[in-house]
Short mmCIF file of C-alpha atoms and ligand atoms in Angstrom, two decimals:
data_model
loop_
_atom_site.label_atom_id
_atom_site.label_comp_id
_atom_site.label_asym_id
_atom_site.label_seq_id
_atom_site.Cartn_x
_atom_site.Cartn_y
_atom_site.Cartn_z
CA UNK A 697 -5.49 -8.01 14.29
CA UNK A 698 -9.19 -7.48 14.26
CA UNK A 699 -11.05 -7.03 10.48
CA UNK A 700 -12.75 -3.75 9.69
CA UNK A 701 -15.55 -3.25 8.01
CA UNK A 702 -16.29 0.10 8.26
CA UNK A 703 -19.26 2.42 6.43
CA UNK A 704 -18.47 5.17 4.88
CA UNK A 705 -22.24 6.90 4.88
CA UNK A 706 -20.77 9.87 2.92
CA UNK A 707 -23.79 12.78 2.32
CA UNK A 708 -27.02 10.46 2.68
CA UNK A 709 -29.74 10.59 5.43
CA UNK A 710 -30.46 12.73 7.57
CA UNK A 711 -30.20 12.80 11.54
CA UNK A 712 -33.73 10.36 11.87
CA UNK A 713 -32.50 8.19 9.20
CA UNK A 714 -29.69 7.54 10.99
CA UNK A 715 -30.77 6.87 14.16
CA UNK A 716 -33.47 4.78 12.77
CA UNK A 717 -30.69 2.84 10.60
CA UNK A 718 -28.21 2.68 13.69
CA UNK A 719 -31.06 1.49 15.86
CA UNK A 720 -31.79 -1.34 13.38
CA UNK A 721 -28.52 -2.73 12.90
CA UNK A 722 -27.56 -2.67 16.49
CA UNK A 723 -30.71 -5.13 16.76
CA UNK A 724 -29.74 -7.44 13.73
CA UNK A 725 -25.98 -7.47 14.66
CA UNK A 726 -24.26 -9.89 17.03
CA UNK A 727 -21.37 -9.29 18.85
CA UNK A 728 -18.29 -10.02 16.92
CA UNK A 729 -15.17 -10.91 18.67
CA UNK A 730 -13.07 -10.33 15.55
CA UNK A 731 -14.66 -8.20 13.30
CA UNK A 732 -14.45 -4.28 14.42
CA UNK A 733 -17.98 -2.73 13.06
CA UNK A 734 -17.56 1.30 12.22
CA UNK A 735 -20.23 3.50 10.10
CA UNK A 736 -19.12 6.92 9.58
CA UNK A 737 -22.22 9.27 9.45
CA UNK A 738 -22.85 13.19 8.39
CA UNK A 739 -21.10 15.33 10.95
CA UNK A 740 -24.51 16.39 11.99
CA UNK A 741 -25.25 12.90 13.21
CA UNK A 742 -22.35 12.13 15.27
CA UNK A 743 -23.48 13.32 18.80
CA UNK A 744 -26.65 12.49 18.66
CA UNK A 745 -25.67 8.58 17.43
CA UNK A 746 -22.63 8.80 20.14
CA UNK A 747 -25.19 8.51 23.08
CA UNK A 748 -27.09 6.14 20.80
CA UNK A 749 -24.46 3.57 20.18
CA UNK A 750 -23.36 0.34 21.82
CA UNK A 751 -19.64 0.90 21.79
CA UNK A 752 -19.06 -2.50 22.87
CA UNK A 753 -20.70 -3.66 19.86
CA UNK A 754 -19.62 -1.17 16.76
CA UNK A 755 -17.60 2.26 16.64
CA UNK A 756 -18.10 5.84 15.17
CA UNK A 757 -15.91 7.27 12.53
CA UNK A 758 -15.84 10.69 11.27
CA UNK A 759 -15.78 11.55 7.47
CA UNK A 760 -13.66 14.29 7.58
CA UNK A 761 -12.36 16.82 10.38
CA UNK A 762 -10.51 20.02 10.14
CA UNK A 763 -6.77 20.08 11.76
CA UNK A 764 -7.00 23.40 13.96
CA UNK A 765 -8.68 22.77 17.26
CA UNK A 766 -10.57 26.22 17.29
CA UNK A 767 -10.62 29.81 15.49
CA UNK A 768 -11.66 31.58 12.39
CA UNK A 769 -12.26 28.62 10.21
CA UNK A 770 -16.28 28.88 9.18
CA UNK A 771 -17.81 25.45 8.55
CA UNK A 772 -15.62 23.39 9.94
CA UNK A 773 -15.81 20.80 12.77
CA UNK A 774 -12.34 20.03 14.62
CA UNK A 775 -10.71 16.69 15.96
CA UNK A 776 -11.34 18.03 19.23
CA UNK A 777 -14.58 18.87 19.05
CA UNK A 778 -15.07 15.24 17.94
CA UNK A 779 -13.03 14.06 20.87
CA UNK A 780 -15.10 11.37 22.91
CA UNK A 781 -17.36 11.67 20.12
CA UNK A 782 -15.77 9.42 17.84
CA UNK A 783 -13.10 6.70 17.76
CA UNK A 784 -12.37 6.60 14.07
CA UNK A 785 -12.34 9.08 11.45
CA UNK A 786 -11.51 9.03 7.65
CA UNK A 787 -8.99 11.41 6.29
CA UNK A 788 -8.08 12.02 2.59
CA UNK A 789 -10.45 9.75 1.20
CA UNK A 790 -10.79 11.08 -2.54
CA UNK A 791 -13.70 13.06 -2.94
CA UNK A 792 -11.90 15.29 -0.14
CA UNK A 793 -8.69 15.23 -2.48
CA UNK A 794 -10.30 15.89 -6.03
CA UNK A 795 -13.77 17.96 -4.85
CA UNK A 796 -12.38 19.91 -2.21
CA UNK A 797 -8.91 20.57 -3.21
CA UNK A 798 -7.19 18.95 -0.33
CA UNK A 799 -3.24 17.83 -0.85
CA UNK A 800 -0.76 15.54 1.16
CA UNK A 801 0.12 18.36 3.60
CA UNK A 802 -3.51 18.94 4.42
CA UNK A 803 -3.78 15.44 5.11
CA UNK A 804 -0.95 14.89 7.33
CA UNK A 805 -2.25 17.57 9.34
CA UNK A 806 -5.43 16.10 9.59
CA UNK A 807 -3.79 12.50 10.14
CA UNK A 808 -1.47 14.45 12.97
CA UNK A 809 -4.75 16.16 14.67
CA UNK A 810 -6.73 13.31 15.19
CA UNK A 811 -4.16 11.11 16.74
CA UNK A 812 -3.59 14.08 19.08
CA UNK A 813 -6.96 14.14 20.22
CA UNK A 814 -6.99 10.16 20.78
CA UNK A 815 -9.25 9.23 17.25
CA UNK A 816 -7.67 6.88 14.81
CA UNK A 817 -7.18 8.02 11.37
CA UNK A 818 -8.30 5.77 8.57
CA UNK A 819 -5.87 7.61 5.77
CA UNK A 820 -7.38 7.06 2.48
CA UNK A 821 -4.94 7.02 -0.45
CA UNK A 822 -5.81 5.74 -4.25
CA UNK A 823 -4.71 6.84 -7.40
CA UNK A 824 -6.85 7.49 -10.68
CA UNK A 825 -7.55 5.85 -13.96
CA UNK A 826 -5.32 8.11 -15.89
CA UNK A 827 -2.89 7.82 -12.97
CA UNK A 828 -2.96 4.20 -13.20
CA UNK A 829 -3.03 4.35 -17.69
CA UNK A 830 0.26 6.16 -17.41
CA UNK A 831 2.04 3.85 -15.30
CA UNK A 832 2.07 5.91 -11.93
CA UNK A 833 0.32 3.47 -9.63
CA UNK A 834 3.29 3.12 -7.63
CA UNK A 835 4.88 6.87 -7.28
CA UNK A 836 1.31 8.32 -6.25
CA UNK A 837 0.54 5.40 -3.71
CA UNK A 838 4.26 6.01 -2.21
CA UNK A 839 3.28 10.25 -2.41
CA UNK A 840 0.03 9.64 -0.53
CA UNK A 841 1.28 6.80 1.89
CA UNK A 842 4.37 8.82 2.94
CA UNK A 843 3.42 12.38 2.89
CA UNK A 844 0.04 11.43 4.71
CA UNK A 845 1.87 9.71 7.59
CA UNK A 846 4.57 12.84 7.49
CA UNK A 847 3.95 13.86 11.00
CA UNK A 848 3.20 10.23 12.76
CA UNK A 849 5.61 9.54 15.43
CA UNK A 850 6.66 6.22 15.25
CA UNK A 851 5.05 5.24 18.71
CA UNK A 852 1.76 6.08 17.31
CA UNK A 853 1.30 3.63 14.22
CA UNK A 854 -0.48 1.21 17.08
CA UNK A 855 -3.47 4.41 15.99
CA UNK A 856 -3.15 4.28 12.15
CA UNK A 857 -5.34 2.70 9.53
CA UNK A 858 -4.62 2.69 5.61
CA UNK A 859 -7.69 2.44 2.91
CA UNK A 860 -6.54 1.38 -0.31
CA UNK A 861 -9.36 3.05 -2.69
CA UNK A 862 -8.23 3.02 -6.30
CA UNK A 863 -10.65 6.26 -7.40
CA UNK A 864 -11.55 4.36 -10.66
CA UNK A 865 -12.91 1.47 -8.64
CA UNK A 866 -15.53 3.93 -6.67
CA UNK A 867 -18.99 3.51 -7.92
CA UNK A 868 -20.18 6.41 -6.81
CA UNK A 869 -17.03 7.98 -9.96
CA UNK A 870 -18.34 7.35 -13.66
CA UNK A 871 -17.24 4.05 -14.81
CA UNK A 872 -16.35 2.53 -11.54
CA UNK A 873 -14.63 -0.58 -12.68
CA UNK A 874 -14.18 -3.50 -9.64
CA UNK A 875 -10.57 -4.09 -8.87
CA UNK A 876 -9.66 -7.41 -9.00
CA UNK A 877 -7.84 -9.80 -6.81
CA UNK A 878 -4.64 -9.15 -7.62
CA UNK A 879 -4.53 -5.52 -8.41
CA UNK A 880 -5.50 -4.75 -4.86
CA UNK A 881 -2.98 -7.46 -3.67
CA UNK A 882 -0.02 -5.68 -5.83
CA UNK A 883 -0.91 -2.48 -4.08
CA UNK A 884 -1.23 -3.52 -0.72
CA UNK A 885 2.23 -5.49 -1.29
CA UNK A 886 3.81 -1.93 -2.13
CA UNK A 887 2.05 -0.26 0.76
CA UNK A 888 3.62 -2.65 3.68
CA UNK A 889 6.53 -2.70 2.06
CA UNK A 890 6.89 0.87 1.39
CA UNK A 891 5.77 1.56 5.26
CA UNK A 892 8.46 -1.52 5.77
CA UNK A 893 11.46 0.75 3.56
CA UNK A 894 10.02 3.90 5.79
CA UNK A 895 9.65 2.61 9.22
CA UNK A 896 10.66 -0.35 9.93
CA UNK A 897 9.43 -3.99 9.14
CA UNK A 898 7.97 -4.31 12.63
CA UNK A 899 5.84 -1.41 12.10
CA UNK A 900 4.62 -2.17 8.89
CA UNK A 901 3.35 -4.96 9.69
CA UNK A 902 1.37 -4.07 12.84
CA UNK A 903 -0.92 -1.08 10.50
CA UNK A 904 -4.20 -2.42 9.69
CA UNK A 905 -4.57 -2.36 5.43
CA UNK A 906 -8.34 -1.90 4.33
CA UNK A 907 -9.66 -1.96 0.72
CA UNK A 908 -12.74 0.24 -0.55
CA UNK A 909 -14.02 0.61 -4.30
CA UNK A 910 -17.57 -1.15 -5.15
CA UNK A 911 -17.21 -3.35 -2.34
CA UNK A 912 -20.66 -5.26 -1.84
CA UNK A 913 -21.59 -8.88 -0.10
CA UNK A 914 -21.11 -10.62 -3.50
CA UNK A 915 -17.74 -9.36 -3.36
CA UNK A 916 -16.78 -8.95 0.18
CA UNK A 917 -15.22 -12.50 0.55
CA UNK A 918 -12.70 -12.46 -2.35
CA UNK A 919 -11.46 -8.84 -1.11
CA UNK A 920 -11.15 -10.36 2.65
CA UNK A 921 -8.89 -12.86 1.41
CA UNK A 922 -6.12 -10.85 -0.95
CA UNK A 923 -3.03 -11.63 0.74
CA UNK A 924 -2.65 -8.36 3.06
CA UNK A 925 -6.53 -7.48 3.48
CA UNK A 926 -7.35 -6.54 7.16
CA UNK A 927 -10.57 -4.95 6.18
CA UNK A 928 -13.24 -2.51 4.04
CA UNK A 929 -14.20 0.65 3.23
CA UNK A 930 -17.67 0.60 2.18
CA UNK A 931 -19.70 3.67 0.37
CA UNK A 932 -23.32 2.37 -1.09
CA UNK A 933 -23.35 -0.86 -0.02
CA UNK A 934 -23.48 0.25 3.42
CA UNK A 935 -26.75 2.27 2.70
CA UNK A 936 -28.27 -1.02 2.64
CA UNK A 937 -28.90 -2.77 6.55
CA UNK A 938 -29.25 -6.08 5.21
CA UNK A 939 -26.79 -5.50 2.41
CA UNK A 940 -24.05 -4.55 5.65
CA UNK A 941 -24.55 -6.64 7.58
CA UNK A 942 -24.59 -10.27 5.16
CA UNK A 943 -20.92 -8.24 4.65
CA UNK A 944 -20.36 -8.34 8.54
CA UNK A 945 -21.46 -11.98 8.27
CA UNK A 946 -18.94 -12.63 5.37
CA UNK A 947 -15.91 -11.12 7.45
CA UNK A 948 -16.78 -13.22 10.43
CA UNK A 949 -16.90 -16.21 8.17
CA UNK A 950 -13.65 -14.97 6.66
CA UNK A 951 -11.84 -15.15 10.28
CA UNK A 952 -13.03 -18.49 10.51
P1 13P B 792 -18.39 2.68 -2.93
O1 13P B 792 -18.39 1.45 -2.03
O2 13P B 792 -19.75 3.26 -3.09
O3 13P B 792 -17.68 2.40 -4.21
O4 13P B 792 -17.54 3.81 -2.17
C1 13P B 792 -16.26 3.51 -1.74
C2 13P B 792 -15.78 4.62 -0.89
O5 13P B 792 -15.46 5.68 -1.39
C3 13P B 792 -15.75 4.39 0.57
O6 13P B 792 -15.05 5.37 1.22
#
């Protein structure tokens, strides 16, 4: 299984920024055999970076799409208007959860729509400080995990990422704490082996597990390595070129 390291751009630059950034780290990067390079810009961006990109060398992710491929839905963008667009795209992640109101069922839909139209979902699921004060670290991760995934077919978990992003451990949430070591490894234990209990230990073990929450290249090593790790989900530090790609040059090492 490849590692991803994927940037999650969130509502920063606009179009020229990004071009300009995506122009610049296509020039700095190499070409990693192992390490699968996504950046998930502003819907805005996404066409105009499409014909931009080097495919060969790094992927496009989505931050968000909505689940109905056309209709009376103002503002939103569907999966299959990003179809060919992009390869990836993040569903879930919290800020869509807690600013925009958006529950498991919303999410599976999502999860359902993209695979449909080919793009890989990177399902976000995390639970809160208070969640995590009172004990229910393991009921919301099993909530999120299973009713995210409720309309996968079992043939298509070969197109189905998990993000582990504990919302206290987001720096862009007051008093992001850093997760350490072996909270994200107790997780990511439950996750496979919930997705193990649900589907099947064959299955489980085949769906790439990525972490996200404060991640930057100081960092980036010690995540890579909890037992279960196959990646990152990166906010701020992936604002900074030089900052993403030391981290690109820390997951290569990491495969070494
Ligand atoms: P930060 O890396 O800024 O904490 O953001 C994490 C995140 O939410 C990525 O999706």
């Amino acid at each position: 299984m490849k590692t991803y390291i994927v940037g999650n751009w969130k509502l920063n630059f606009t179009v020229g920024e990004a071009s300009i950034y995506l122009h610049k780290l296509l020039k700095k990067m190499p070409n990693y055999r192992d390490v699968e390079v996504v950046v998930a810009p502003s819907t805005i961006a996404l066409q105009p970076l499409s014909l931009q990109v080097d495919r060969h060398k790094m992927k496009l992710s989505a931050q968000d799409a909505f689940y109905r491929d056309y209709g009376a839905f103002t503002g939103e963008t569907s999966f299959s208007q990003l179809r060919g667009i992009v390869d990836f795209c993040i569903v879930g992640h919290s800020e869509r959860r807690y600013i925009f109101g958006e529950n498991d069922k919303m999410v599976a839909k999502k999860v359902a729509a993209a695979i449909r139209h080919k793009i890989t979902p990177i399902l976000c699921i995390g639970e809160t400080e208070s969640e995590r004060a009172f004990g229910e670290t393991a009921d919301v991760i099993r909530d999120q995990l299973i009713g995210g995934l409720s309309e996968v077919a079992d043939d298509d978990f070969d197109n189905v990422i998990i993000a582990y992003e504990p919302v206290w451990a987001i720096s862009s949430t007051k008093a992001a704490k850093l997760a350490t070591p072996d909270e994200i490894a107790e997780v990511v234990e439950l996750i496979r082996q919930t997705l193990a209990d649900t589907y099947g230990a064959e299955l489980a073990e085949k769906v790439p597990v990525l972490f996200g929450g404060s991640v930057n290249k100081a960092n980036a090593g010690a995540y890579l390595t909890v037992p279960g790790v196959n990646g990152l989900l990166i906010g701020g530090a992936s604002l900074i070129l030089d900052e993403f790609v030391d981290i690109l040059e820390v997951a290569k090492r990491v495969r070494q």
